[in-house]
Amino acid sequence: MTDTVLLHVEGARATITLNRPERHNALERADLEAFGAHLATIAADPSIRLLILSGGTSKSFCSGVSINDLSSGEQREGALETLVNQLESLKIPVIAALNGGIFGGAVEIALVADFRIGVEGMKMFVPPARLGIHYPVLGLSRLIERLGLNIAKRLVLSVEEFAGPQLVEIGFLDKIVAKDALAAEVDALAERILALAPLAVQGMKQTLNGIARGNLDEAAAAARIAGCWASADHQEGLKAFAEKRKAVFQGR
């Protein structure tokens, strides 16, 4: 397993850290595969209830797919899209802790996270047109779905750079903070999510994404709703409310 994509699990929280700071966390094919393997490990462990994506000590969160791997469009598209699809399908909430600039395919990785917190001074752009590359159809669809057609066109047709408060204005970031405040901001959000009932949170994430994509499985959504009503966590929530204490949810 590569040491340029690291997985750390502590309690119910997993963190995947990109670890190639000398190249702004550029992702080679082996890194994409390692990233995917970590996601599979997380998906298979029901005790993990939240994932944080981090750029570690790099000045950038991620500069996208390594330029060395862009000679084969078919390989690049397949490996990156497989990873992004895998991340998007993860049931648990995902927080992207964007510690610096984010470029190219890394933008798509961040867009499928449920929450994105960035830092002052960071920039974002998507440069395939500078390299004679037609961005993948699914990736373009995600840009439109998350940011709107006009912003998508500005990103890929003119390679416009967005920075600072603009990233909040266009809906790419949920919040922007000073770089030295990022860890505390992400930790506070993570703790807030982890204090909630996991069946409800994970179920509503799936339902929300299905509605947004226009392919909601209504029977599956109904089953998730019924499961939450019948869960021990629902009873615990009611009991904690009546007793005026913090609920302790077990995910069942």
Short mmCIF file of C-alpha atoms in Angstrom, two decimals:
data_model
loop_
_atom_site.label_atom_id
_atom_site.label_comp_id
_atom_site.label_asym_id
_atom_site.label_seq_id
_atom_site.Cartn_x
_atom_site.Cartn_y
_atom_site.Cartn_z
CA MET A 1 0.00 0.00 0.00
CA THR A 2 1.35 3.43 -0.94
CA ASP A 3 2.45 5.81 1.82
CA THR A 4 1.15 8.78 -0.16
CA VAL A 5 -2.49 8.10 0.75
CA LEU A 6 -2.89 7.32 4.45
CA LEU A 7 -5.81 5.96 6.45
CA HIS A 8 -6.22 6.60 10.16
CA VAL A 9 -9.17 5.39 12.21
CA GLU A 10 -9.94 6.69 15.67
CA GLY A 11 -13.20 5.59 17.22
CA ALA A 12 -16.06 6.26 14.82
CA ARG A 13 -14.00 8.68 12.73
CA ALA A 14 -11.78 7.80 9.76
CA THR A 15 -9.35 10.19 8.09
CA ILE A 16 -7.80 9.74 4.66
CA THR A 17 -4.77 12.00 4.25
CA LEU A 18 -3.06 12.79 0.96
CA ASN A 19 0.67 12.75 1.59
CA ARG A 20 2.73 13.99 -1.34
CA PRO A 21 3.36 17.61 -0.27
CA GLU A 22 6.35 18.12 -2.55
CA ARG A 23 3.99 17.74 -5.55
CA HIS A 24 0.93 19.39 -4.05
CA ASN A 25 -0.60 15.95 -3.40
CA ALA A 26 -0.81 15.03 -7.09
CA LEU A 27 -2.51 11.66 -7.48
CA GLU A 28 -0.85 8.90 -9.47
CA ARG A 29 -2.71 5.79 -10.54
CA ALA A 30 -1.37 3.84 -7.55
CA ASP A 31 -2.66 6.58 -5.25
CA LEU A 32 -6.15 6.39 -6.76
CA GLU A 33 -6.13 2.64 -6.20
CA ALA A 34 -4.90 3.02 -2.61
CA PHE A 35 -7.55 5.67 -1.97
CA GLY A 36 -10.19 3.27 -3.28
CA ALA A 37 -8.88 0.44 -1.11
CA HIS A 38 -9.16 2.67 1.96
CA LEU A 39 -12.74 3.54 1.04
CA ALA A 40 -13.55 -0.17 0.76
CA THR A 41 -12.08 -0.73 4.23
CA ILE A 42 -14.21 2.08 5.63
CA ALA A 43 -17.39 0.88 3.91
CA ALA A 44 -16.90 -2.60 5.37
CA ASP A 45 -16.59 -1.36 8.97
CA PRO A 46 -19.96 -0.43 10.51
CA SER A 47 -18.25 1.16 13.51
CA ILE A 48 -16.92 3.96 11.27
CA ARG A 49 -19.56 6.67 11.04
CA LEU A 50 -17.73 9.60 9.46
CA LEU A 51 -14.87 10.23 7.01
CA ILE A 52 -12.60 13.27 6.80
CA LEU A 53 -10.50 13.96 3.70
CA SER A 54 -7.32 15.92 4.43
CA GLY A 55 -4.45 17.38 2.44
CA GLY A 56 -2.09 16.93 5.37
CA THR A 57 0.90 19.27 5.47
CA SER A 58 0.82 20.24 1.79
CA LYS A 59 0.28 23.85 0.73
CA SER A 60 -2.49 22.47 -1.50
CA PHE A 61 -5.28 20.03 -0.77
CA CYS A 62 -4.68 18.28 -4.09
CA SER A 63 -3.49 19.26 -7.57
CA GLY A 64 -5.50 16.51 -9.25
CA VAL A 65 -4.24 13.60 -11.30
CA SER A 66 -0.47 13.60 -11.85
CA ILE A 67 0.58 15.10 -15.18
CA ASN A 68 2.58 11.91 -15.70
CA ASP A 69 -0.66 9.92 -15.88
CA LEU A 70 -2.48 12.19 -18.31
CA SER A 71 -1.01 10.68 -21.49
CA SER A 72 -3.74 8.01 -21.50
CA GLY A 73 -7.16 9.61 -21.27
CA GLU A 74 -8.90 6.26 -21.00
CA GLN A 75 -6.82 5.17 -18.01
CA ARG A 76 -7.12 8.53 -16.33
CA GLU A 77 -10.87 8.77 -16.73
CA GLY A 78 -11.48 5.21 -15.59
CA ALA A 79 -9.33 5.35 -12.47
CA LEU A 80 -10.52 8.74 -11.28
CA GLU A 81 -14.18 8.15 -12.04
CA THR A 82 -14.10 4.78 -10.29
CA LEU A 83 -12.73 6.49 -7.18
CA VAL A 84 -15.20 9.38 -7.28
CA ASN A 85 -18.14 7.01 -7.77
CA GLN A 86 -16.94 4.93 -4.83
CA LEU A 87 -16.62 8.00 -2.61
CA GLU A 88 -20.01 9.33 -3.66
CA SER A 89 -21.70 6.01 -2.82
CA LEU A 90 -20.25 5.89 0.71
CA LYS A 91 -23.14 5.79 3.20
CA ILE A 92 -21.45 7.76 5.94
CA PRO A 93 -21.02 11.56 5.91
CA VAL A 94 -17.80 12.84 4.32
CA ILE A 95 -16.10 16.12 5.26
CA ALA A 96 -13.50 17.58 2.89
CA ALA A 97 -11.00 19.60 4.94
CA LEU A 98 -9.48 21.71 2.18
CA ASN A 99 -6.22 23.05 3.59
CA GLY A 100 -5.16 24.79 0.37
CA GLY A 101 -5.58 24.99 -3.39
CA ILE A 102 -7.60 22.38 -5.23
CA PHE A 103 -7.31 21.73 -8.94
CA GLY A 104 -8.47 19.45 -11.74
CA GLY A 105 -9.92 16.10 -10.78
CA ALA A 106 -9.52 16.90 -7.09
CA VAL A 107 -12.40 19.36 -7.49
CA GLU A 108 -14.65 16.45 -8.41
CA ILE A 109 -13.43 14.46 -5.39
CA ALA A 110 -14.33 17.35 -3.10
CA LEU A 111 -17.69 17.91 -4.77
CA VAL A 112 -18.96 14.47 -3.78
CA ALA A 113 -18.11 15.12 -0.13
CA ASP A 114 -21.10 16.14 1.97
CA PHE A 115 -19.35 19.12 3.56
CA ARG A 116 -16.46 21.26 2.33
CA ILE A 117 -14.54 23.60 4.61
CA GLY A 118 -11.72 25.64 3.09
CA VAL A 119 -9.09 28.14 4.13
CA GLU A 120 -8.45 31.78 3.38
CA GLY A 121 -6.33 32.33 0.28
CA MET A 122 -7.09 28.99 -1.36
CA LYS A 123 -7.79 28.78 -5.10
CA MET A 124 -9.75 26.37 -7.27
CA PHE A 125 -9.70 25.76 -11.01
CA VAL A 126 -10.26 22.93 -13.51
CA PRO A 127 -7.64 23.04 -16.34
CA PRO A 128 -8.39 20.24 -18.87
CA ALA A 129 -8.84 22.71 -21.74
CA ARG A 130 -5.27 23.90 -21.17
CA LEU A 131 -4.11 20.35 -21.88
CA GLY A 132 -6.38 19.54 -24.80
CA ILE A 133 -8.53 17.23 -22.67
CA HIS A 134 -12.32 16.87 -22.77
CA TYR A 135 -13.40 16.44 -19.16
CA PRO A 136 -15.40 13.21 -18.50
CA VAL A 137 -19.16 13.43 -18.99
CA LEU A 138 -19.97 12.26 -15.47
CA GLY A 139 -17.58 14.83 -14.04
CA LEU A 140 -19.21 17.61 -16.05
CA SER A 141 -22.59 16.39 -14.81
CA ARG A 142 -21.38 16.72 -11.23
CA LEU A 143 -20.13 20.25 -11.83
CA ILE A 144 -23.55 21.22 -13.19
CA GLU A 145 -25.47 19.44 -10.42
CA ARG A 146 -23.44 20.95 -7.58
CA LEU A 147 -22.51 24.38 -8.94
CA GLY A 148 -24.89 25.10 -11.82
CA LEU A 149 -24.37 25.33 -15.57
CA ASN A 150 -22.97 28.87 -15.64
CA ILE A 151 -20.29 28.17 -13.03
CA ALA A 152 -19.44 24.88 -14.76
CA LYS A 153 -18.89 26.74 -18.03
CA ARG A 154 -16.70 29.33 -16.34
CA LEU A 155 -14.64 26.54 -14.80
CA VAL A 156 -14.03 24.39 -17.88
CA LEU A 157 -14.56 26.65 -20.91
CA SER A 158 -12.50 29.62 -19.70
CA VAL A 159 -10.55 27.89 -16.87
CA GLU A 160 -11.52 30.72 -14.54
CA GLU A 161 -9.84 30.63 -11.15
CA PHE A 162 -12.04 31.05 -8.09
CA ALA A 163 -10.55 32.10 -4.77
CA GLY A 164 -11.44 32.95 -1.18
CA PRO A 165 -15.00 34.15 -0.55
CA GLN A 166 -15.94 33.41 -4.19
CA LEU A 167 -15.78 29.71 -3.33
CA VAL A 168 -18.52 30.17 -0.75
CA GLU A 169 -20.56 32.40 -3.06
CA ILE A 170 -20.66 29.79 -5.86
CA GLY A 171 -21.53 27.00 -3.43
CA PHE A 172 -18.24 25.11 -3.62
CA LEU A 173 -17.37 25.74 0.03
CA ASP A 174 -19.74 25.65 2.98
CA LYS A 175 -17.39 27.77 5.05
CA ILE A 176 -13.98 29.40 4.81
CA VAL A 177 -11.73 29.88 7.85
CA ALA A 178 -8.19 30.90 8.71
CA LYS A 179 -5.75 28.09 7.99
CA ASP A 180 -4.86 27.66 11.66
CA ALA A 181 -8.58 27.31 12.50
CA LEU A 182 -9.33 24.56 9.97
CA ALA A 183 -8.67 21.58 12.24
CA ALA A 184 -10.87 22.94 15.03
CA GLU A 185 -13.67 23.81 12.59
CA VAL A 186 -13.62 20.35 11.05
CA ASP A 187 -13.45 18.69 14.46
CA ALA A 188 -16.47 20.66 15.70
CA LEU A 189 -18.51 19.65 12.64
CA ALA A 190 -17.43 16.03 12.98
CA GLU A 191 -18.43 15.90 16.64
CA ARG A 192 -21.79 17.48 15.87
CA ILE A 193 -22.51 14.83 13.24
CA LEU A 194 -21.25 11.95 15.38
CA ALA A 195 -23.62 13.00 18.18
CA LEU A 196 -26.60 12.27 15.92
CA ALA A 197 -28.37 8.98 15.23
CA PRO A 198 -26.29 7.20 12.56
CA LEU A 199 -29.17 5.29 10.97
CA ALA A 200 -31.07 8.53 10.44
CA VAL A 201 -28.04 10.45 9.18
CA GLN A 202 -26.90 7.74 6.78
CA GLY A 203 -30.43 7.05 5.60
CA MET A 204 -31.18 10.70 4.89
CA LYS A 205 -27.86 11.10 3.04
CA GLN A 206 -28.86 8.30 0.66
CA THR A 207 -32.34 9.73 0.22
CA LEU A 208 -31.12 13.29 -0.36
CA ASN A 209 -28.60 12.15 -2.97
CA GLY A 210 -31.21 10.03 -4.71
CA ILE A 211 -33.60 12.97 -4.89
CA ALA A 212 -30.85 15.28 -6.18
CA ARG A 213 -29.85 12.82 -8.91
CA GLY A 214 -33.45 12.14 -9.88
CA ASN A 215 -33.09 8.40 -9.35
CA LEU A 216 -34.52 7.93 -5.85
CA ASP A 217 -35.51 4.35 -5.05
CA GLU A 218 -38.69 5.18 -3.16
CA ALA A 219 -39.12 1.66 -1.81
CA ALA A 220 -35.61 1.71 -0.37
CA ALA A 221 -36.22 5.17 1.10
CA ALA A 222 -39.47 3.97 2.68
CA ALA A 223 -37.59 1.02 4.19
CA ARG A 224 -34.99 3.36 5.67
CA ILE A 225 -37.72 5.55 7.15
CA ALA A 226 -39.49 2.55 8.68
CA GLY A 227 -36.20 1.21 9.99
CA CYS A 228 -35.50 4.45 11.83
CA TRP A 229 -38.98 4.51 13.41
CA ALA A 230 -38.45 0.93 14.63
CA SER A 231 -34.87 1.44 15.81
CA ALA A 232 -33.50 1.37 19.33
CA ASP A 233 -31.90 4.72 18.52
CA HIS A 234 -35.35 6.28 18.05
CA GLN A 235 -36.37 5.05 21.51
CA GLU A 236 -33.10 6.34 22.94
CA GLY A 237 -33.69 9.74 21.35
CA LEU A 238 -37.17 9.99 22.88
CA LYS A 239 -35.91 8.85 26.26
CA ALA A 240 -32.98 11.28 26.24
CA PHE A 241 -35.30 14.15 25.30
CA ALA A 242 -37.67 13.31 28.16
CA GLU A 243 -34.78 12.99 30.61
CA LYS A 244 -33.11 16.18 29.34
CA ARG A 245 -29.79 14.49 28.64
CA LYS A 246 -27.57 13.80 25.65
CA ALA A 247 -28.64 10.75 23.67
CA VAL A 248 -26.21 7.86 23.27
CA PHE A 249 -26.91 6.28 19.90
CA GLN A 250 -25.73 2.80 18.91
CA GLY A 251 -26.68 2.69 15.24
CA ARG A 252 -29.36 0.07 15.65
#
